[in-house]
Tab-separated table of C-alpha atoms in Angstrom:
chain	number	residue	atom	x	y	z
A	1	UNK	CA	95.601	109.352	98.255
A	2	UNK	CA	97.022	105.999	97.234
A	3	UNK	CA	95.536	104.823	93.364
A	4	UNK	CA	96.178	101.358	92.139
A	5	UNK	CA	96.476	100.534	88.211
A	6	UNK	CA	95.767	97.175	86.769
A	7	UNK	CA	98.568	96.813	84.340
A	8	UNK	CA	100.931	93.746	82.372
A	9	UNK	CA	103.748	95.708	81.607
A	10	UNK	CA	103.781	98.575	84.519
A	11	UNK	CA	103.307	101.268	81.904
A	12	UNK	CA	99.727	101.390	80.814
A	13	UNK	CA	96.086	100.264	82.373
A	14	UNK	CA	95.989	97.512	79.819
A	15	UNK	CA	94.282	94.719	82.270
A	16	UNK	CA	91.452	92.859	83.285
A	17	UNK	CA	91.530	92.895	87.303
A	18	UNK	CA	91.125	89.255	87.617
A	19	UNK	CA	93.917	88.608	85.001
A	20	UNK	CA	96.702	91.359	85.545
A	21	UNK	CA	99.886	90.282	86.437
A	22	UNK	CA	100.837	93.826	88.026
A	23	UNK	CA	99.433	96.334	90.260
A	24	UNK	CA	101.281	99.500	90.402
A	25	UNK	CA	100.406	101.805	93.062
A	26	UNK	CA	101.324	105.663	93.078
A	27	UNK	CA	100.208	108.487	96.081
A	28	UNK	CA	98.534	111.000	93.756
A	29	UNK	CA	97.418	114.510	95.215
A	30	UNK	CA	97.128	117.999	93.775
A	31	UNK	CA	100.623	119.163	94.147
A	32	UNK	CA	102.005	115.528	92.127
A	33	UNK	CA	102.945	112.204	92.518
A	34	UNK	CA	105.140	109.980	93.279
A	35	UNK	CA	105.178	105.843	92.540
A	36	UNK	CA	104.583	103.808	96.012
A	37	UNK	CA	105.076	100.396	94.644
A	38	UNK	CA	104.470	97.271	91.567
A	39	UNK	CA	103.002	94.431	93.161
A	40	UNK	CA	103.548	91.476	90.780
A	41	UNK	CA	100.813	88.308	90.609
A	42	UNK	CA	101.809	84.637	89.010
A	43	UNK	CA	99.227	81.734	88.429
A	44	UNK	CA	96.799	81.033	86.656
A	45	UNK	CA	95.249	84.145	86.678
A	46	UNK	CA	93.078	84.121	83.532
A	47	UNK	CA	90.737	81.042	85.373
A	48	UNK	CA	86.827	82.520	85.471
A	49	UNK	CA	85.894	81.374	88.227
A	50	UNK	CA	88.683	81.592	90.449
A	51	UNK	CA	88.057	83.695	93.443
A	52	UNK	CA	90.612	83.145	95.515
A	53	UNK	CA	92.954	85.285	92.643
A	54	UNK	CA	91.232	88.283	93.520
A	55	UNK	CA	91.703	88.103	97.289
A	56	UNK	CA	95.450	89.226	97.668
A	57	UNK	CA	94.977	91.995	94.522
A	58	UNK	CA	91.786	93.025	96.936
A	59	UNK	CA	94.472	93.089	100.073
A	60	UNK	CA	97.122	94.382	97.951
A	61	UNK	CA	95.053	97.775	97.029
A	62	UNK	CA	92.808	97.717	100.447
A	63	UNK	CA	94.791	101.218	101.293
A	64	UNK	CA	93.829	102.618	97.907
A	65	UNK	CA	91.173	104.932	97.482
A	66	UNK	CA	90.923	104.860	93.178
A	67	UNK	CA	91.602	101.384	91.011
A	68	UNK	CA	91.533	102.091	87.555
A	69	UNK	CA	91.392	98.620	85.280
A	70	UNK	CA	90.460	97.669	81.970
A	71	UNK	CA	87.526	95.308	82.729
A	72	UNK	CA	86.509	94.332	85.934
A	73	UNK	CA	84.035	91.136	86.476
A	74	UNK	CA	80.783	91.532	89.068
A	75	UNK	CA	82.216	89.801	91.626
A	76	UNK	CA	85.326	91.902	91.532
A	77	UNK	CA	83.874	94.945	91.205
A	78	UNK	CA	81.388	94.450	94.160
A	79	UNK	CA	84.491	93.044	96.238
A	80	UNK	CA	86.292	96.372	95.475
A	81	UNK	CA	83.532	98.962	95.933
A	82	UNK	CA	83.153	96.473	99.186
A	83	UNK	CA	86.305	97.682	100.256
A	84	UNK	CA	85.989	101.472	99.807
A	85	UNK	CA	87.578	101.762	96.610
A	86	UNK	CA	86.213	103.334	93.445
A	87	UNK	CA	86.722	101.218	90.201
A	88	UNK	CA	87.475	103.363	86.993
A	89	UNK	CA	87.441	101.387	83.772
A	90	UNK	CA	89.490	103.000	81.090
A	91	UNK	CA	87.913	102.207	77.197
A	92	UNK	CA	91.395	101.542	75.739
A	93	UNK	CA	94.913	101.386	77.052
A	94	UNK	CA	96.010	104.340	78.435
A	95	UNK	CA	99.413	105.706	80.087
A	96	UNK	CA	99.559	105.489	83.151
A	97	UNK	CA	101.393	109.106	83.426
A	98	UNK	CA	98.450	110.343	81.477
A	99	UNK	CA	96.029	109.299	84.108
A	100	UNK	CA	97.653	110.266	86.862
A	101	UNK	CA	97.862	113.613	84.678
A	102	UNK	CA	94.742	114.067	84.335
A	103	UNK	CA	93.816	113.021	88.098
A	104	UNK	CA	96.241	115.127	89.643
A	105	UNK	CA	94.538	118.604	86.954
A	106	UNK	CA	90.777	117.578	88.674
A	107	UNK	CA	91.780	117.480	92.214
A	108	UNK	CA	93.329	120.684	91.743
A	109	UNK	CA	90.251	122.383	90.505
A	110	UNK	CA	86.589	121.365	91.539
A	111	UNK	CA	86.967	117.696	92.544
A	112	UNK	CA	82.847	116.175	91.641
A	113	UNK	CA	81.548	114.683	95.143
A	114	UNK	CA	82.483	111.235	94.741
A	115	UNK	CA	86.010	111.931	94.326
A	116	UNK	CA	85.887	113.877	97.527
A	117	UNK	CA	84.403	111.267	99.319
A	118	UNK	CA	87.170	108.876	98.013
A	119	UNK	CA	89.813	111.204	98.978
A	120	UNK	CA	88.751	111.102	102.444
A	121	UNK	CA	89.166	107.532	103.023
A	122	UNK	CA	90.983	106.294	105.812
A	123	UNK	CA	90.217	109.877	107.493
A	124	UNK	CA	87.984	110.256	110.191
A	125	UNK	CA	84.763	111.956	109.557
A	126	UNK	CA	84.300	115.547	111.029
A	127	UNK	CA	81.121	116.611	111.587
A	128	UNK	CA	81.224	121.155	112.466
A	129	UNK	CA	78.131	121.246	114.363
A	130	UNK	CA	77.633	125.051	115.379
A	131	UNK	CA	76.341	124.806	119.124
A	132	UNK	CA	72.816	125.674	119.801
């Protein structure tokens, strides 16, 4: 599954959504990870108010399942979950390595039901119906 990080310098989740100047993207499963892509944002991107930022970071991570960020404001947050992707807000700066770390240790374990569901996004649904 694709996972986008809110991040200035490409090395740690140490941004606001609204305000980051980079999105890095990585395809993280149980057996690793490897980095897809940095997608890099200029403008005025610390402007409350200013929606139209957030629509190409929203089209830039509309493939990714995971976001994690620093902050995120209502109206991003509701335009991500929107979009089928869970927002994780980290307390502090973290690595991004050590995130991906620790992703890549739960989805080789017991993954808790709403990572499952976010792993199956862009799959179809199965439904096993035993015949009657």
């Amino acid at each position: 599954m694709k996972v986008a990080f809110a991040t200035q310098d490409l090395k740690r989740v140490d941004a606001h959504f609204g305000w980051a100047k980079n999105i890095a993207i990585y395809e993280v499963g149980p057996e690793g990870h490897h980095f897809v892509e940095a997608i890099e944002f200029d403008g005025d991107l610390k402007e409350d108010g200013n929606e139209d930022k957030l629509a190409p970071k929203i089209d830039a991570i509309k493939d990714c399942a995971i976001l994690y960020v620093a902050a995120i404001g209502g109206s991003g947050a509701a335009r991500v979950v929107a979009n089928n992707i869970h927002p994780m807000k980290v307390s502090q700066p973290e690595e991004i390595s050590d995130l991906i770390g620790k992703l890549e240790q739960v989805l080789q374990g017991n993954p808790p039901p709403w990572l499952r569901k976010v792993m199956s996004k862009g799959q179809e649904r199965k439904f096993d119906f035993d015949d009657e």
